[in-house]
């Protein structure tokens, strides 16, 4: 069982609408959690990073939230644009070391 | 800075052939990572280097895979002999420092197809 589970696997939304992606993690001890955006044919790019003491972090129209007690994070996309079509990957990073644990990703398609 | 550079972007080869993937990290970054991405398994760390020295290769799937970093600006991932199940996108990433707060910057990837 993957230590970082994301849902849904994919979703389609209309341009201008909002959506929320979910990430549940089981690994511990917690250090940092990142959300990455991966456009088709490109490498992942970091959107946000949160420590266990941070509840929310925004990057433009992207807002990530974290509940360290329930080990859940979400990524909210506001007023979606066609360029938001991509895979969004939740990544857990342990306190020590450099190894990232990746979720399976959510593929988002924004339609006009 | 041009970012992490990988070559080739696409590689198609036949089973049994040797494949070499190349990576140039961002200048000044001391850490280099090789990842593999498949639909079934997502992104997986294969190996990472610090100051050109391999630190953790526990993700390398088998002896057919090897990685080198002869200097701070170049690394290779070699598969010999290649098999169809090696078909995947291989990413190289680099970071300046260690630790969870230091972002890893990914290259565009090499899409490998083994027939």
Short mmCIF file of C-alpha atoms in Angstrom, two decimals:
data_model
loop_
_atom_site.label_atom_id
_atom_site.label_comp_id
_atom_site.label_asym_id
_atom_site.label_seq_id
_atom_site.Cartn_x
_atom_site.Cartn_y
_atom_site.Cartn_z
CA UNK A 1 0.00 0.00 0.00
CA UNK A 2 1.32 3.38 -1.03
CA UNK A 3 2.23 5.61 1.88
CA UNK A 4 0.80 8.64 0.08
CA UNK A 5 -2.66 8.19 -1.41
CA UNK A 6 -4.30 10.75 -3.66
CA UNK A 7 -7.87 11.15 -4.81
CA UNK A 8 -9.47 11.36 -7.20
CA UNK A 9 -7.22 9.75 -9.78
CA UNK A 10 -8.58 12.12 -12.39
CA UNK A 11 -11.17 14.81 -12.79
CA UNK A 12 -12.61 17.06 -15.45
CA UNK A 13 -13.73 20.58 -14.65
CA UNK A 14 -15.00 23.51 -16.65
CA UNK A 15 -12.84 26.58 -17.05
CA UNK A 16 -13.49 29.08 -14.28
CA UNK A 17 -14.68 26.50 -11.76
CA UNK A 18 -12.93 25.51 -8.54
CA UNK A 19 -11.73 22.07 -7.55
CA UNK A 20 -10.09 20.35 -4.60
CA UNK A 21 -7.63 17.49 -4.68
CA UNK A 22 -7.01 15.23 -1.70
CA UNK A 23 -3.88 13.62 -0.26
CA UNK A 24 -3.69 11.21 2.65
CA UNK A 25 -0.34 10.06 4.01
CA UNK A 26 0.58 7.35 6.47
CA UNK A 27 4.32 7.93 6.81
CA UNK A 28 5.84 9.41 9.95
CA UNK A 29 7.54 11.29 11.46
CA UNK A 30 6.25 14.17 9.50
CA UNK A 31 8.51 16.87 8.19
CA UNK A 32 7.33 18.52 5.02
CA UNK A 33 4.70 18.03 2.38
CA UNK A 34 4.90 19.46 -1.11
CA UNK A 35 2.46 19.67 -3.96
CA UNK A 36 3.98 19.42 -7.42
CA UNK A 37 2.42 20.26 -10.77
CA UNK A 38 3.48 18.16 -13.74
CA UNK A 39 2.52 19.32 -17.21
CA UNK A 40 2.36 16.68 -19.93
CA UNK A 41 5.84 15.90 -21.21
CA UNK A 42 7.59 17.88 -18.50
CA UNK A 43 9.14 17.31 -15.11
CA UNK A 44 7.30 18.13 -11.87
CA UNK A 45 7.47 21.69 -10.55
CA UNK A 46 6.92 22.53 -6.90
CA UNK A 47 3.80 24.57 -6.10
CA UNK A 48 3.83 24.70 -2.30
CA UNK A 49 5.67 23.30 0.69
CA UNK A 50 4.30 23.03 4.20
CA UNK A 51 5.73 21.96 7.52
CA UNK A 52 3.67 20.27 10.21
CA UNK A 53 3.02 23.60 11.90
CA UNK A 54 1.51 25.22 8.81
CA UNK A 55 -2.19 24.81 8.08
CA UNK A 56 -2.37 26.59 4.77
CA UNK A 57 -0.10 27.89 2.05
CA UNK A 58 -1.06 29.76 -1.10
CA UNK A 59 0.63 30.22 -4.45
CA UNK A 60 -1.56 32.37 -6.66
CA UNK A 61 -4.75 30.47 -7.41
CA UNK A 62 -3.40 27.36 -5.67
CA UNK A 63 -4.04 26.91 -1.96
CA UNK A 64 -2.77 23.91 -0.03
CA UNK A 65 -4.05 22.94 3.40
CA UNK A 66 -2.64 20.51 5.91
CA UNK A 67 -4.15 18.70 8.89
CA UNK A 68 -1.26 16.97 10.63
CA UNK A 69 -3.60 15.29 13.11
CA UNK A 70 -5.57 13.46 10.45
CA UNK A 71 -2.60 13.28 8.05
CA UNK A 72 -4.53 14.86 5.25
CA UNK A 73 -3.68 17.58 2.81
CA UNK A 74 -5.68 19.20 0.05
CA UNK A 75 -4.90 21.39 -2.93
CA UNK A 76 -7.58 23.84 -3.97
CA UNK A 77 -7.52 25.40 -7.42
CA UNK A 78 -9.55 28.58 -7.71
CA UNK A 79 -11.03 29.87 -10.96
CA UNK A 80 -9.41 27.16 -13.04
CA UNK A 81 -7.72 27.98 -16.32
CA UNK A 82 -6.92 25.79 -19.29
CA UNK A 83 -3.26 25.91 -18.25
CA UNK A 84 -4.15 24.16 -15.02
CA UNK A 85 -4.60 20.94 -16.99
CA UNK A 86 -1.84 18.77 -15.55
CA UNK A 87 -1.09 16.10 -12.99
CA UNK A 88 -0.82 17.21 -9.39
CA UNK A 89 1.39 15.14 -7.16
CA UNK A 90 1.48 15.14 -3.37
CA UNK A 91 4.97 14.49 -2.04
CA UNK A 92 5.98 13.63 1.50
CA UNK A 93 9.46 14.40 2.74
CA UNK A 94 10.86 12.88 5.91
CA UNK A 95 12.56 15.03 8.50
CA UNK A 96 15.99 13.65 7.76
CA UNK A 97 17.37 12.93 4.37
CA UNK A 98 16.48 13.72 0.82
CA UNK A 99 14.13 10.96 -0.20
CA UNK A 100 10.73 11.95 -1.47
CA UNK A 101 7.66 9.71 -1.23
CA UNK A 102 5.30 10.44 -4.09
CA UNK A 103 1.58 9.99 -4.33
CA UNK A 104 0.12 8.57 -7.51
CA UNK A 105 -1.10 11.97 -8.64
CA UNK A 106 -4.41 13.42 -9.75
CA UNK A 107 -4.81 14.19 -13.42
CA UNK A 108 -6.84 17.37 -13.93
CA UNK A 109 -8.37 18.33 -17.26
CA UNK A 110 -9.84 21.81 -17.59
CA UNK A 111 -12.29 22.16 -20.44
CA UNK A 112 -13.40 25.43 -22.03
CA UNK B 1 20.15 29.26 -15.60
CA UNK B 2 18.90 26.72 -18.13
CA UNK B 3 17.65 24.35 -15.47
CA UNK B 4 18.35 20.64 -15.38
CA UNK B 5 19.19 19.36 -18.86
CA UNK B 6 18.54 15.79 -19.96
CA UNK B 7 19.32 13.99 -23.16
CA UNK B 8 18.02 12.42 -25.20
CA UNK B 9 14.39 13.48 -24.74
CA UNK B 10 13.18 10.32 -26.42
CA UNK B 11 14.90 6.98 -26.88
CA UNK B 12 13.58 3.93 -28.68
CA UNK B 13 15.67 0.80 -28.57
CA UNK B 14 15.37 -2.93 -28.91
CA UNK B 15 15.49 -5.39 -26.08
CA UNK B 16 19.03 -6.34 -25.19
CA UNK B 17 20.60 -3.07 -26.29
CA UNK B 18 22.52 -0.75 -24.01
CA UNK B 19 20.89 2.56 -23.18
CA UNK B 20 22.63 5.60 -21.70
CA UNK B 21 20.70 8.56 -20.35
CA UNK B 22 22.45 11.83 -19.60
CA UNK B 23 21.90 14.66 -17.15
CA UNK B 24 23.43 18.05 -16.49
CA UNK B 25 22.34 19.43 -13.10
CA UNK B 26 21.87 23.09 -12.27
CA UNK B 27 25.23 24.72 -11.68
CA UNK B 28 26.06 24.93 -7.98
CA UNK B 29 23.71 22.15 -6.97
CA UNK B 30 25.45 19.51 -4.89
CA UNK B 31 22.72 16.86 -5.04
CA UNK B 32 21.60 14.90 -8.08
CA UNK B 33 18.71 12.45 -8.21
CA UNK B 34 17.56 9.91 -10.80
CA UNK B 35 13.85 8.98 -10.86
CA UNK B 36 11.72 6.67 -12.95
CA UNK B 37 8.03 7.33 -13.68
CA UNK B 38 5.55 4.74 -14.90
CA UNK B 39 1.78 4.68 -14.99
CA UNK B 40 1.66 1.73 -12.64
CA UNK B 41 4.19 2.84 -10.04
CA UNK B 42 4.33 6.61 -10.36
CA UNK B 43 7.60 8.36 -9.52
CA UNK B 44 10.31 6.31 -7.84
CA UNK B 45 13.77 7.34 -6.68
CA UNK B 46 16.47 5.19 -8.22
CA UNK B 47 19.67 6.73 -6.85
CA UNK B 48 21.05 10.02 -5.61
CA UNK B 49 24.49 11.60 -5.42
CA UNK B 50 26.05 14.19 -3.14
CA UNK B 51 29.15 15.94 -4.43
CA UNK B 52 29.46 13.29 -7.16
CA UNK B 53 29.37 10.41 -4.66
CA UNK B 54 26.48 7.90 -4.73
CA UNK B 55 24.69 8.09 -1.39
CA UNK B 56 21.68 5.81 -1.76
CA UNK B 57 21.17 3.37 -4.62
CA UNK B 58 18.57 1.22 -2.91
CA UNK B 59 16.02 2.13 -5.55
CA UNK B 60 18.03 0.76 -8.45
CA UNK B 61 15.90 -2.14 -9.65
CA UNK B 62 18.65 -4.58 -10.54
CA UNK B 63 22.22 -4.95 -11.65
CA UNK B 64 21.34 -4.03 -15.19
CA UNK B 65 21.07 -0.45 -13.97
CA UNK B 66 24.11 1.63 -13.14
CA UNK B 67 24.70 5.35 -12.58
CA UNK B 68 27.80 7.47 -12.53
CA UNK B 69 28.66 11.08 -11.83
CA UNK B 70 32.21 11.72 -13.04
CA UNK B 71 32.03 15.43 -12.25
CA UNK B 72 29.72 18.05 -10.80
CA UNK B 73 28.10 18.88 -14.13
CA UNK B 74 27.37 15.48 -15.62
CA UNK B 75 25.72 12.20 -14.71
CA UNK B 76 24.69 9.11 -16.63
CA UNK B 77 22.18 6.34 -16.03
CA UNK B 78 22.93 3.20 -17.99
CA UNK B 79 20.76 0.17 -18.59
CA UNK B 80 22.48 -2.89 -19.98
CA UNK B 81 20.88 -4.99 -21.32
CA UNK B 82 17.57 -3.19 -21.65
CA UNK B 83 14.22 -4.97 -21.33
CA UNK B 84 10.68 -3.94 -22.35
CA UNK B 85 9.72 -3.47 -18.68
CA UNK B 86 12.32 -0.70 -18.45
CA UNK B 87 10.09 1.45 -20.64
CA UNK B 88 9.33 4.57 -18.61
CA UNK B 89 10.13 8.24 -18.30
CA UNK B 90 13.40 8.83 -16.48
CA UNK B 91 13.86 12.12 -14.67
CA UNK B 92 16.96 13.73 -13.31
CA UNK B 93 16.64 16.33 -10.53
CA UNK B 94 19.09 18.46 -8.59
CA UNK B 95 19.07 20.48 -5.39
CA UNK B 96 21.50 22.88 -3.81
CA UNK B 97 21.36 21.58 -0.27
CA UNK B 98 20.14 18.58 1.67
CA UNK B 99 17.01 18.38 3.71
CA UNK B 100 13.31 18.55 3.28
CA UNK B 101 13.10 22.33 2.83
CA UNK B 102 15.36 22.32 -0.21
CA UNK B 103 13.45 21.97 -3.44
CA UNK B 104 14.51 19.45 -6.03
CA UNK B 105 14.36 20.84 -9.55
CA UNK B 106 13.43 18.32 -12.20
CA UNK B 107 14.60 18.05 -15.76
CA UNK B 108 12.21 17.46 -18.68
CA UNK B 109 12.77 13.70 -18.60
CA UNK B 110 13.80 11.05 -21.10
CA UNK B 111 11.02 8.87 -22.46
CA UNK B 112 12.49 5.40 -22.99
CA UNK B 113 10.75 2.77 -25.06
CA UNK B 114 12.26 -0.70 -25.22
CA UNK B 115 10.75 -2.85 -27.95
#
